[in-house]
Short mmCIF file of C-alpha atoms and ligand atoms in Angstrom, two decimals:
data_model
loop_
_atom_site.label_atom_id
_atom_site.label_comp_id
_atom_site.label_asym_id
_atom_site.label_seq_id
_atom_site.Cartn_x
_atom_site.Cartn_y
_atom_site.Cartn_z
CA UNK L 731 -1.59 45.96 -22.04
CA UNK L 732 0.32 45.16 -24.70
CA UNK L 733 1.20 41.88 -25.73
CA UNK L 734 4.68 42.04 -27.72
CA UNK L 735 7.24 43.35 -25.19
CA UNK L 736 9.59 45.85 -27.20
CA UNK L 737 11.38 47.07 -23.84
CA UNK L 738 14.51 45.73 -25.26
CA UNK L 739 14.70 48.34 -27.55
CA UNK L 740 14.23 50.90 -25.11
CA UNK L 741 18.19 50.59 -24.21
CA UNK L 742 18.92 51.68 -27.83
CA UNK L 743 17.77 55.29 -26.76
CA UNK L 744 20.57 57.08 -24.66
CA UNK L 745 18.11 59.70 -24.60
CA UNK L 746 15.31 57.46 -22.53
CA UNK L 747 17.95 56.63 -19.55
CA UNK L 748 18.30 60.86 -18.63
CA UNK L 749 16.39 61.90 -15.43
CA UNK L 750 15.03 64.97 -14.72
CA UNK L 751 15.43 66.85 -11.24
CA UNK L 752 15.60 63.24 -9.85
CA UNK L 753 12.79 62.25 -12.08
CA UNK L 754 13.44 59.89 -14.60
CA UNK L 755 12.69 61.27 -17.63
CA UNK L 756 9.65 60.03 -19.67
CA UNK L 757 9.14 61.28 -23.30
CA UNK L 758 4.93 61.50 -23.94
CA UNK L 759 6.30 64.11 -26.68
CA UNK L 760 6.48 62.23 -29.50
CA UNK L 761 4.22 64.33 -31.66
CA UNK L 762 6.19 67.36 -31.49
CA UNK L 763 9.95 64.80 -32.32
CA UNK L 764 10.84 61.56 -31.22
CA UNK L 765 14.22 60.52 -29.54
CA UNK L 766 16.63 58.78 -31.56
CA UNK L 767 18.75 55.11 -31.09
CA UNK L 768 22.18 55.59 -30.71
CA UNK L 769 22.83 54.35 -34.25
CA UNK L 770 21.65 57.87 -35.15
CA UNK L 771 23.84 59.62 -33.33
CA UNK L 772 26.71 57.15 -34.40
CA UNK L 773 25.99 57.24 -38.09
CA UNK L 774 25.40 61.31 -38.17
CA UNK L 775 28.72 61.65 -36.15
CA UNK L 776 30.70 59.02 -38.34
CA UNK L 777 29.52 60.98 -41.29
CA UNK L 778 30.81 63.97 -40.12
CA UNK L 779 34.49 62.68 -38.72
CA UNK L 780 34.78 60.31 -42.72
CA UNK L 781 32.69 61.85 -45.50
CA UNK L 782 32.16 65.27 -44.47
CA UNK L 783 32.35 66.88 -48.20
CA UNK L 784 29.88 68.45 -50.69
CA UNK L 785 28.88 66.27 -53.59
CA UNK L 786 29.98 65.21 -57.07
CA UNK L 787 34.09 65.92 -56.23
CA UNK L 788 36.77 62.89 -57.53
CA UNK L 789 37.92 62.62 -53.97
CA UNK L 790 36.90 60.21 -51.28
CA UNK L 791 34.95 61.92 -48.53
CA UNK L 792 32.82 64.03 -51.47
CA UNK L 793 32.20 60.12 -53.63
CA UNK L 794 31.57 58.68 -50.08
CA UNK L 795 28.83 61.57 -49.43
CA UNK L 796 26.91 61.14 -52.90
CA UNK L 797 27.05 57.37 -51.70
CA UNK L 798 25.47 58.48 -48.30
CA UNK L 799 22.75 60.31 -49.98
CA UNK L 800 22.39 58.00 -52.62
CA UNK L 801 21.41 55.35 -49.73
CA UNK L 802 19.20 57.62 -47.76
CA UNK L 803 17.05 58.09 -50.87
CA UNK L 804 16.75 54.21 -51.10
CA UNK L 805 15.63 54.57 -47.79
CA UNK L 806 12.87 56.35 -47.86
CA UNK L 807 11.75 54.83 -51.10
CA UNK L 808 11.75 51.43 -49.17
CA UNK L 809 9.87 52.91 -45.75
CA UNK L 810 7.37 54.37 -47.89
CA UNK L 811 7.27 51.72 -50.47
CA UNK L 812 7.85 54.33 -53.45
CA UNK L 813 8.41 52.71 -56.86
CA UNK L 814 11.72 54.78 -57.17
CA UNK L 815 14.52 56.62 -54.88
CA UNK L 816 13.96 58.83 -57.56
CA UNK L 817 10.78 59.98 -56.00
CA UNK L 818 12.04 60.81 -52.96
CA UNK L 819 13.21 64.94 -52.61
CA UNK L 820 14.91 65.41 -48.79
CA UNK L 821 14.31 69.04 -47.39
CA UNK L 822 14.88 70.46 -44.31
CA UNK L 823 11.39 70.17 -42.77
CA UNK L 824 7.82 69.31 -43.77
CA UNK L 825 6.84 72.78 -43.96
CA UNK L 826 9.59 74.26 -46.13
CA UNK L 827 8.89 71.70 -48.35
CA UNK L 828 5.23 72.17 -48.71
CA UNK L 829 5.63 75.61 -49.25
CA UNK L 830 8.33 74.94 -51.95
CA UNK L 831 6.06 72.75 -54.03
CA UNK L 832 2.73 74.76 -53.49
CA UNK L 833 4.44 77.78 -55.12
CA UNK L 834 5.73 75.18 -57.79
CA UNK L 835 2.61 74.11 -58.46
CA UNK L 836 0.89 76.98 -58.50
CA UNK L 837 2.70 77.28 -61.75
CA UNK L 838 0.50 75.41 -63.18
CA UNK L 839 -3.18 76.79 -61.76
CA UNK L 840 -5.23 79.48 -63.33
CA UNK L 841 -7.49 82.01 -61.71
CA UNK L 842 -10.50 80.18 -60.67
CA UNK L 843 -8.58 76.77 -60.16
CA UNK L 844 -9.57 74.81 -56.86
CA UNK L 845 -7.63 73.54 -53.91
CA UNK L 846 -9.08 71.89 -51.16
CA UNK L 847 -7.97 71.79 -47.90
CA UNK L 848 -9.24 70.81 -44.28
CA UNK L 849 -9.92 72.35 -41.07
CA UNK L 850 -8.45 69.06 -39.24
CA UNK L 851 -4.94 69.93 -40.33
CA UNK L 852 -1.75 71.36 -39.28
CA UNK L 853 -1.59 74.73 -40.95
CA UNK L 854 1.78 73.18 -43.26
CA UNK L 855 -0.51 71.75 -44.79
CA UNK L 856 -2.87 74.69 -44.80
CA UNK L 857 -1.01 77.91 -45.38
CA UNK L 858 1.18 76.69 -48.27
CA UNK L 859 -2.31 76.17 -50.31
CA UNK L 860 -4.27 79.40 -48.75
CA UNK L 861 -0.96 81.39 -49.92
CA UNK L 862 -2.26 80.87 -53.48
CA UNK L 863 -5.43 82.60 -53.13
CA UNK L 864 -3.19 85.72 -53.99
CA UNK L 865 -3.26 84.51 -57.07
CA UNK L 866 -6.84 83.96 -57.75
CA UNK L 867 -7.18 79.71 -56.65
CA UNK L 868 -10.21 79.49 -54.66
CA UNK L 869 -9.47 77.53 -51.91
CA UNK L 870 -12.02 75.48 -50.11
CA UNK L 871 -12.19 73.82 -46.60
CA UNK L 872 -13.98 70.13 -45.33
CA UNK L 873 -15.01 70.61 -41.93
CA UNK L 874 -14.65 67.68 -39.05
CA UNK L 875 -17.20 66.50 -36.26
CA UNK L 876 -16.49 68.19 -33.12
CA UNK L 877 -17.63 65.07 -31.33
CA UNK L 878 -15.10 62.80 -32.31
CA UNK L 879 -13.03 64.96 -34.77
CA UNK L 880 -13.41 63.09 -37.74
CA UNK L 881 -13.70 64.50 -41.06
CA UNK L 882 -16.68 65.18 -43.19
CA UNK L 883 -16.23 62.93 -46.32
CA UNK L 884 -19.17 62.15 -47.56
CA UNK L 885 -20.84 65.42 -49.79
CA UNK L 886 -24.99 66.39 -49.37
CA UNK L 887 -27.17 66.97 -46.28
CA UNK L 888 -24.92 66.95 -43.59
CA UNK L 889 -25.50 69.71 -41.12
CA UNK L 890 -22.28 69.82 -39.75
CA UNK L 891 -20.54 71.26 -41.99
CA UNK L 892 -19.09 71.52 -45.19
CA UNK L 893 -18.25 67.32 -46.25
CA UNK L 894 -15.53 66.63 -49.06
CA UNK L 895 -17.82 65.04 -51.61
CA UNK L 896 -19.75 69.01 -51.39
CA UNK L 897 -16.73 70.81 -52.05
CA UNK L 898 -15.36 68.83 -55.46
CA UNK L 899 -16.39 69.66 -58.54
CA UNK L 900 -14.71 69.88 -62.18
CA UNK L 901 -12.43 73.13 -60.90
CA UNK L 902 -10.86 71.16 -58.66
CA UNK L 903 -7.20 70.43 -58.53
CA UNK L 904 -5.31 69.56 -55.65
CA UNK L 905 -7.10 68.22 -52.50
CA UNK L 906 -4.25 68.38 -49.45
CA UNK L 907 -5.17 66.18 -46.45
CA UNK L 908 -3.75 65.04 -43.53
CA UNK L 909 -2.50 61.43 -43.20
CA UNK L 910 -3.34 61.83 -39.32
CA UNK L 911 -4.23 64.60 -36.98
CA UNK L 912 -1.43 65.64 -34.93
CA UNK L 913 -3.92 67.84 -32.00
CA UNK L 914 -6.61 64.65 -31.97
CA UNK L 915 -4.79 61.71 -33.63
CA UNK L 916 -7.57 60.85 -36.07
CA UNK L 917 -6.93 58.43 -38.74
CA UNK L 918 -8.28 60.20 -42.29
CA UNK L 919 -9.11 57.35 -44.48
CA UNK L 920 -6.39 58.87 -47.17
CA UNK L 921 -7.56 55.89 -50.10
CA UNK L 922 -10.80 56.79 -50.09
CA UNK L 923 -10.22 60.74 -50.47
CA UNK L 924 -7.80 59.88 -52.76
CA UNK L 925 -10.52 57.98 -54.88
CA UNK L 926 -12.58 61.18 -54.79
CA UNK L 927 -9.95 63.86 -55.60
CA UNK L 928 -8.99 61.16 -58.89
CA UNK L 929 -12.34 60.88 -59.96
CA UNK L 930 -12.77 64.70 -60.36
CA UNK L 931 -9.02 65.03 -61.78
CA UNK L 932 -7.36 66.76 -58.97
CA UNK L 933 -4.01 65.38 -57.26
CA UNK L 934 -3.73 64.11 -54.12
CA UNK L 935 -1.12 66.25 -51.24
CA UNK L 936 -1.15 63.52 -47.99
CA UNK L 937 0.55 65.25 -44.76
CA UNK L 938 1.85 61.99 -43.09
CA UNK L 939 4.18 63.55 -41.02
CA UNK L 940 2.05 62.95 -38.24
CA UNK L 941 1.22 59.45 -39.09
CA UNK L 942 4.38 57.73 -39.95
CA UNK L 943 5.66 56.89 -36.40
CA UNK L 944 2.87 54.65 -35.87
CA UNK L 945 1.70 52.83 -38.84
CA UNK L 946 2.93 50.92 -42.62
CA UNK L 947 2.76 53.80 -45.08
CA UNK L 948 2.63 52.66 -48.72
CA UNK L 949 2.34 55.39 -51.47
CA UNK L 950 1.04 52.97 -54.12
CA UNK L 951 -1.74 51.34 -51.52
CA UNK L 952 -3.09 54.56 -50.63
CA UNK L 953 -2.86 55.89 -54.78
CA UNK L 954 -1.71 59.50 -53.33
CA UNK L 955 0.31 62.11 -55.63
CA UNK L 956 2.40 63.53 -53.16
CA UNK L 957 3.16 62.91 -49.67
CA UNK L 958 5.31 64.44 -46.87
CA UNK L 959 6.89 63.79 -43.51
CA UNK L 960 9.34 64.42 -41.31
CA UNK L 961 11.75 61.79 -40.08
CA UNK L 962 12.06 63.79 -36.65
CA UNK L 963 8.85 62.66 -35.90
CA UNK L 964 10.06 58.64 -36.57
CA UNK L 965 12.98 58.38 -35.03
CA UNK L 966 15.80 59.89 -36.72
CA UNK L 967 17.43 63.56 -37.20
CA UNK L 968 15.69 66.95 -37.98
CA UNK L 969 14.89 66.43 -41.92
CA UNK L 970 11.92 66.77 -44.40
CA UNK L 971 11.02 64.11 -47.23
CA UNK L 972 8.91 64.49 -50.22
CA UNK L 973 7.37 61.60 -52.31
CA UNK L 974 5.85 62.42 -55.18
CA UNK L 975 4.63 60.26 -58.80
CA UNK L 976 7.70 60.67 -60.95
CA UNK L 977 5.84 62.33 -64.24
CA UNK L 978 4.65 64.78 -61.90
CA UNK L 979 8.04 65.28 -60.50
CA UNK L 980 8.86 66.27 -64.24
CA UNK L 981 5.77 68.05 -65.22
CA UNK L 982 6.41 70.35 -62.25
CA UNK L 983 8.79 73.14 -62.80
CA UNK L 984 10.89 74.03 -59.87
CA UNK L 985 12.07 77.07 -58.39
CA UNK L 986 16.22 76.27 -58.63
CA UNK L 987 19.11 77.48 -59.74
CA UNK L 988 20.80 77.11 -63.19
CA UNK L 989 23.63 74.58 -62.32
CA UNK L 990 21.45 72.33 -60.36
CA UNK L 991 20.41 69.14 -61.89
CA UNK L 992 16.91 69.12 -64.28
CA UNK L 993 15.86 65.81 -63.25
CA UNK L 994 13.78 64.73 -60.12
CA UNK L 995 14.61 64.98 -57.29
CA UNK L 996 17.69 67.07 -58.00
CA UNK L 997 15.38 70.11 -59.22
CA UNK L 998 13.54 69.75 -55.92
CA UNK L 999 16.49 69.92 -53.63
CA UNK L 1000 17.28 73.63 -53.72
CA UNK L 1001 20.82 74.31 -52.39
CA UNK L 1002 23.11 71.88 -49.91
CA UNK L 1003 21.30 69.38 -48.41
CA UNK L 1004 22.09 67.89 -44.09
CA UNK L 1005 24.48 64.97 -45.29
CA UNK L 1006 24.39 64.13 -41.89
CA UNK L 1007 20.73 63.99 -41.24
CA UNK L 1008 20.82 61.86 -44.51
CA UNK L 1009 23.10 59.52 -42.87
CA UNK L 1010 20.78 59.69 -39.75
CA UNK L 1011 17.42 59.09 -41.62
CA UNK L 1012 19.25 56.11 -42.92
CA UNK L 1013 20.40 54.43 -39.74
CA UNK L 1014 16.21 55.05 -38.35
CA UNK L 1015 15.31 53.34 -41.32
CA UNK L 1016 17.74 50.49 -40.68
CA UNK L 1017 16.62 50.56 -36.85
CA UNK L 1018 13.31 49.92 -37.83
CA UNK L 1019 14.01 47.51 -40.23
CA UNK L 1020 16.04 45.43 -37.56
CA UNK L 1021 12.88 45.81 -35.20
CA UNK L 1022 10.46 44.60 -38.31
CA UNK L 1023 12.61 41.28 -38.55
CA UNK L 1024 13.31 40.51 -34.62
CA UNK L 1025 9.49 41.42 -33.72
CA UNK L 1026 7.62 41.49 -36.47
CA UNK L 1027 7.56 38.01 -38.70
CA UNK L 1028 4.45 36.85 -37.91
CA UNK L 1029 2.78 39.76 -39.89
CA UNK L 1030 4.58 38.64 -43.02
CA UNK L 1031 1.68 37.39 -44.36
CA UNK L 1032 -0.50 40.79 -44.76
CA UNK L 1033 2.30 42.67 -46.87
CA UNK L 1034 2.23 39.90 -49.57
CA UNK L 1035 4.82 41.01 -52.75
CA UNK L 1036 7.18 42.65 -50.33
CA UNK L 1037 10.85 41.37 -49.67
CA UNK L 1038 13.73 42.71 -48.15
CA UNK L 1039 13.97 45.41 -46.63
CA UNK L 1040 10.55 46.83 -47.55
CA UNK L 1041 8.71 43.69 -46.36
CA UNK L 1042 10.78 44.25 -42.69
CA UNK L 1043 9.98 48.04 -42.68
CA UNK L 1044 5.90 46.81 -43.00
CA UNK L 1045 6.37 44.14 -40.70
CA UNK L 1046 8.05 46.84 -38.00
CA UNK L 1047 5.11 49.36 -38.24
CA UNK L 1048 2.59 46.39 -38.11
CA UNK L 1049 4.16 45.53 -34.84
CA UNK L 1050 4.84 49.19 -33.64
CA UNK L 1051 0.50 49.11 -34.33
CA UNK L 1052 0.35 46.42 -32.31
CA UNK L 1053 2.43 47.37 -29.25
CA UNK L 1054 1.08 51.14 -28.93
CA UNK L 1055 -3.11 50.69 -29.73
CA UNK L 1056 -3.23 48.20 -25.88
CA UNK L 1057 -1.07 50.69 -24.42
CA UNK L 1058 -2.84 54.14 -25.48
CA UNK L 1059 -6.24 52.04 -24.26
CA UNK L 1060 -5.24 51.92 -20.87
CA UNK L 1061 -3.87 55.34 -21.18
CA UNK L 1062 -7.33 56.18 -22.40
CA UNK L 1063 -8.68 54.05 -19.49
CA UNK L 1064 -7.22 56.01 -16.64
CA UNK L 1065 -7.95 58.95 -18.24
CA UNK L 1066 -11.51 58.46 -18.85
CA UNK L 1067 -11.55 57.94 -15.07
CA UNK L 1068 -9.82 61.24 -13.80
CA UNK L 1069 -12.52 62.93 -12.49
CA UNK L 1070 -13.17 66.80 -14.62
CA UNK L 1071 -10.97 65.42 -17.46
CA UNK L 1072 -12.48 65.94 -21.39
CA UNK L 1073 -10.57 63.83 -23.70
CA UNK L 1074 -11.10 65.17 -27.82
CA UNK L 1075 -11.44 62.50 -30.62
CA UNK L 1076 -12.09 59.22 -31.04
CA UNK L 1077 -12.37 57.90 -27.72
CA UNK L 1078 -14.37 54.31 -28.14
CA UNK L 1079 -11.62 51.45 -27.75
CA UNK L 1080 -13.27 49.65 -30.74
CA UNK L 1081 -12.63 52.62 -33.15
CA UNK L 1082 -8.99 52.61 -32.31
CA UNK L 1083 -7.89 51.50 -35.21
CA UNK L 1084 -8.99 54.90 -36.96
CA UNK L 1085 -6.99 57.14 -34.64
CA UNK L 1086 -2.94 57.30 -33.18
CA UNK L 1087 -1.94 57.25 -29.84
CA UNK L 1088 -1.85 60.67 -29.44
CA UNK L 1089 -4.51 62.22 -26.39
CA UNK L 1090 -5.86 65.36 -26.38
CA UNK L 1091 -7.41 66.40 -22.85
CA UNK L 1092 -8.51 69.21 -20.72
CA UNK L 1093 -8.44 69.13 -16.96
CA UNK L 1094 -11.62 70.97 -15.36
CA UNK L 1095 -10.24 74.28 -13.56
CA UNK L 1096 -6.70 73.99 -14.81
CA UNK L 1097 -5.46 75.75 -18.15
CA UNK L 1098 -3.58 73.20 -20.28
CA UNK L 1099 -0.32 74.60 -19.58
CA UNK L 1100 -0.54 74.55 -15.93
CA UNK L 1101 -0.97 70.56 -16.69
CA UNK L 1102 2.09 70.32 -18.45
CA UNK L 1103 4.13 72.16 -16.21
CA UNK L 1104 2.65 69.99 -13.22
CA UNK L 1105 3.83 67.18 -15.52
CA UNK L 1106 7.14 68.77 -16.32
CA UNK L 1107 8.00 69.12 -12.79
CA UNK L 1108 7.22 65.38 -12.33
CA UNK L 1109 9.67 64.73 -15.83
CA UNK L 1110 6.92 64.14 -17.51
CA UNK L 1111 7.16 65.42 -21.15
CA UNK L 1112 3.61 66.28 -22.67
CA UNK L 1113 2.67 70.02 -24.80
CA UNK L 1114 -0.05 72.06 -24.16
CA UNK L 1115 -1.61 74.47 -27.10
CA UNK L 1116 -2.69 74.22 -30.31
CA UNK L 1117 0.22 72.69 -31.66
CA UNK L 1118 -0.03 74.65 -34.94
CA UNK L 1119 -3.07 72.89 -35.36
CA UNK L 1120 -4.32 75.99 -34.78
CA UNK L 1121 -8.13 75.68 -37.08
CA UNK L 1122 -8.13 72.32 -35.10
CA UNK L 1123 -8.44 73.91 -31.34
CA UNK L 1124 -10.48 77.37 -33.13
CA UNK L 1125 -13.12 75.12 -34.48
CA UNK L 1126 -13.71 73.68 -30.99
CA UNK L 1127 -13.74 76.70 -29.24
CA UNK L 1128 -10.20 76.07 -27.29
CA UNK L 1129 -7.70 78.69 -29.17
CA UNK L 1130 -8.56 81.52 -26.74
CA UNK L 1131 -8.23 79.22 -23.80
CA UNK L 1132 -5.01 77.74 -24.20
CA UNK L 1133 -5.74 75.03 -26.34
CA UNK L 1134 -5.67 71.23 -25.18
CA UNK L 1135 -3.03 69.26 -23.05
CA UNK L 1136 -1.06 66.58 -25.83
CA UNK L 1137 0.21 63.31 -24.45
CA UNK L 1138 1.41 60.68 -27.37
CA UNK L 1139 3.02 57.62 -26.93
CA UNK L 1140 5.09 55.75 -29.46
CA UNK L 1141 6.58 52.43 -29.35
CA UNK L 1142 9.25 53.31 -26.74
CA UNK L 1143 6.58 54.32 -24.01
CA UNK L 1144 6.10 51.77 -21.65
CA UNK L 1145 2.86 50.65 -19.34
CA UNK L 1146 4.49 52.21 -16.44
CA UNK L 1147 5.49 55.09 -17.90
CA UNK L 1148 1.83 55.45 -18.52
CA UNK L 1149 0.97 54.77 -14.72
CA UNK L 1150 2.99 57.17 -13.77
CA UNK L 1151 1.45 60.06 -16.02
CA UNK L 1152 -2.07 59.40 -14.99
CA UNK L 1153 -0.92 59.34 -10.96
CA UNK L 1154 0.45 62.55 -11.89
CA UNK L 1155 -2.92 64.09 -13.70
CA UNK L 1156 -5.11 62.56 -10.62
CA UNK L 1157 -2.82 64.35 -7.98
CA UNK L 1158 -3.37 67.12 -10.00
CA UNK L 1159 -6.92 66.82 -10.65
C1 PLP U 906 0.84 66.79 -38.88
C2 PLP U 906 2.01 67.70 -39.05
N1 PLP U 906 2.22 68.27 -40.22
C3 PLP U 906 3.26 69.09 -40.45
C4 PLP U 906 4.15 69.39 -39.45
C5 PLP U 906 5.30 70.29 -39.75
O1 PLP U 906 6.43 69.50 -39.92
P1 PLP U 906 7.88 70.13 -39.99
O2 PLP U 906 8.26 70.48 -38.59
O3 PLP U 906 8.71 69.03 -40.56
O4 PLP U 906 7.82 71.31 -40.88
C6 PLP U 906 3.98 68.83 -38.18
C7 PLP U 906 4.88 69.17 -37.08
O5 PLP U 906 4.53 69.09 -35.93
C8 PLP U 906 2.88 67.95 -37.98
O6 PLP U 906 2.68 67.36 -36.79
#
């Protein structure tokens, strides 16, 4: 169980004191969008009463709103540790953006260019890059292990399936990965891959949307070109952010109109933007910041270089790490010991490290929804389905059969929250 006690926090979350039908309620959702602390809800509703207004006016509330924005961008440069707020493009989802800056891209590709993608991911971060086959980019796809849903890196003899290292070659130009798996929570290791795609002179696309929640995310450590997530999925308001390496900001040409800026990340942020989920993603960041300096100190020491509000950020995720992998291996524990339940992905304790807290199970004789709604009933929040993972639960023969039961924790789960689930499941099973 785990050893840092972030309960405290828990009272920050109106949303984690509701009950259901007499049921308290308990959130094992978190894949599919987190609840948010109250300073959320505060700093999206102040924005709206005081600096409601669209940008670049000479009165208060429209200065106030560029201020707002300009602050959200600093944000996300600091969570993700990007050189530049300049680098950072908001959007109003993962997906919309993805597609947005495939299509940019594709700009650039010529019939016979190479993107490759992987069967482990969510399909934003498939579709976007298959949609430019219709203009003649091959697109290729790296198969994972069905035993423990890891991908194949490695290229030559490996029966499997088609690895990584097979599938580069000099035509490549854009490999587009996942940062983690959001059906079976694995861990891709992103610096390696990104080492490959560099060393055949193709850019880098990392999905972290799934990732970020649970774990320090630095852009310049992991020597990506582009990454995306969703700050939904950490914490704050419905909202999608794109990093990306500022030259290729430039080199890209976007799809905008006339009067909007030239310059990064203007060109990227086609039309009128949430101000108030700006002002939200802002007030996550700071909540996560404030739980990096109360909790997290003592990891000071492996995020050497950062300061501020970047070094706090690190330490937070380092202890979020650190609070969720004891608490998903009991959660594995019981689970493991529910008789005629299959769990999918890594599921050796010592391997933890290279996978989220996020389960993936199948109860013998029960379809996967009939689990959640047992759980539902019990105010237990888990999905059942593929998740729009859908290659994920196709390759391992589950699409046709409903898919796979999720439960993920996050950092405001608790070990009796995760009791009560698997009393639930062995009632059930
Ligand atoms: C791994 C992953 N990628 C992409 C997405 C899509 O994100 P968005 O809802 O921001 O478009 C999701 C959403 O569930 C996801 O889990």
């Amino acid at each position: 169980m785990p050893t840092v006690d972030l309960s405290p926090l828990r009272a920050q979350f109106p949303a984690l004191a509701l009950s259901d039908a007499g049921h308290p309620a308990i959130y094992f959702d978190g894949p599919g969008g987190t609840q948010v602390p109250q300073r959320v809800i505060d700093a999206m509703s102040g924005y709206l009463v005081h600096s409601n207004a669209n940008t670049h006016g000479p009165f208060r509330t429209s200065q106030e709103t560029v201020a707002v924005l300009a602050a959200a961008h600093q944000g996300m440069a600091d969570f993700l540790n990007a050189p530049s707020p300049n680098e950072i493009a908001f959007g109003p989802n993962m997906t919309t953006l993805t597609f947005q800056l495939s299509r940019a891209i594709g700009r650039l590709l010529r019939p016979g260019d190479e993107i490759v993608i992987t069967r482990l991911d969510h399909d934003a971060n498939r579709a976007p890059w298959l949609a430019l086959q219709e203009q003649g980019v091959l697109v290729r796809e790296v198969d994972f292990n069905p035993r423990d849903c890891t991908l194949l890196i490695e290229g030559a003899a490996r029966s499997a399936g088609q690895a990584l290292g097979d599938l580069l070659g000099p035509r490549t130009r854009l490999v587009a990965v996942g940062f983690a798996s959001n059906a079976v929570g694995t861990i891709n290791p992103v610096r390696q891959i990104a080492e490959m795609a560099h060393a055949v002179g193709a850019w880098l696309w990392v999905d972290a949307v799934h990732y970020a929640p649970h774990g320090p995310i630095d852009v310049q450590e992991l020597g990506c070109d582009f990454l995306v997530c969703s700050p939904y999925k950490f914490f704050g308001p419905h909202a999608g952010v794109l990093w990306a390496r500022y030259p290729l900001l430039e080199e890209i040409r976007a799809y905008k109109v006339r009067p909007a800026g030239d310059l990064p990340p203007d060109k990227f942020e086609t039309g009128t933007q949430s101000h108030e989920a700006q002002a939200g993603v802002l007030a996550a960041i700071e909540y996560l910041a404030e739980l990096g300096e109360k909790y997290g100190s003592e990891y000071a020491a492996q995020f050497p270089g950062f300061q501020g509000r970047r070094l706090a950020l690190k330490q937070a995720m380092a202890t979020i790490q650190e609070y969720e992998r004891p608490l998903f291996a009991a959660f594995v524990a019981g689970l493991s010991a529910i008789p005629g339940l299959r769990l999918y992905g890594i599921a050796d304790p010592a391997r933890f490290n290279q996978r989220t807290p996020t389960a993936a199970f199948r109860l013998a004789h029960r379809s996967p929804d009939e689990v959640a709604e047992h759980l539902a009933r019990r105010g237990v929040y888990v999905w059942a389905g593929n998740f729009y993972a859908v290659s994920v639960t196709e390759q391992l023969d589950l699409e046709t059969s409903g898919g796979v039961v999720r439960a993920g924790l996050v950092h405001y789960n608790t070990p009796e929250e995760v009791a009560y689930c698997l009393a639930c499941l062995e009632e059930l099973a």
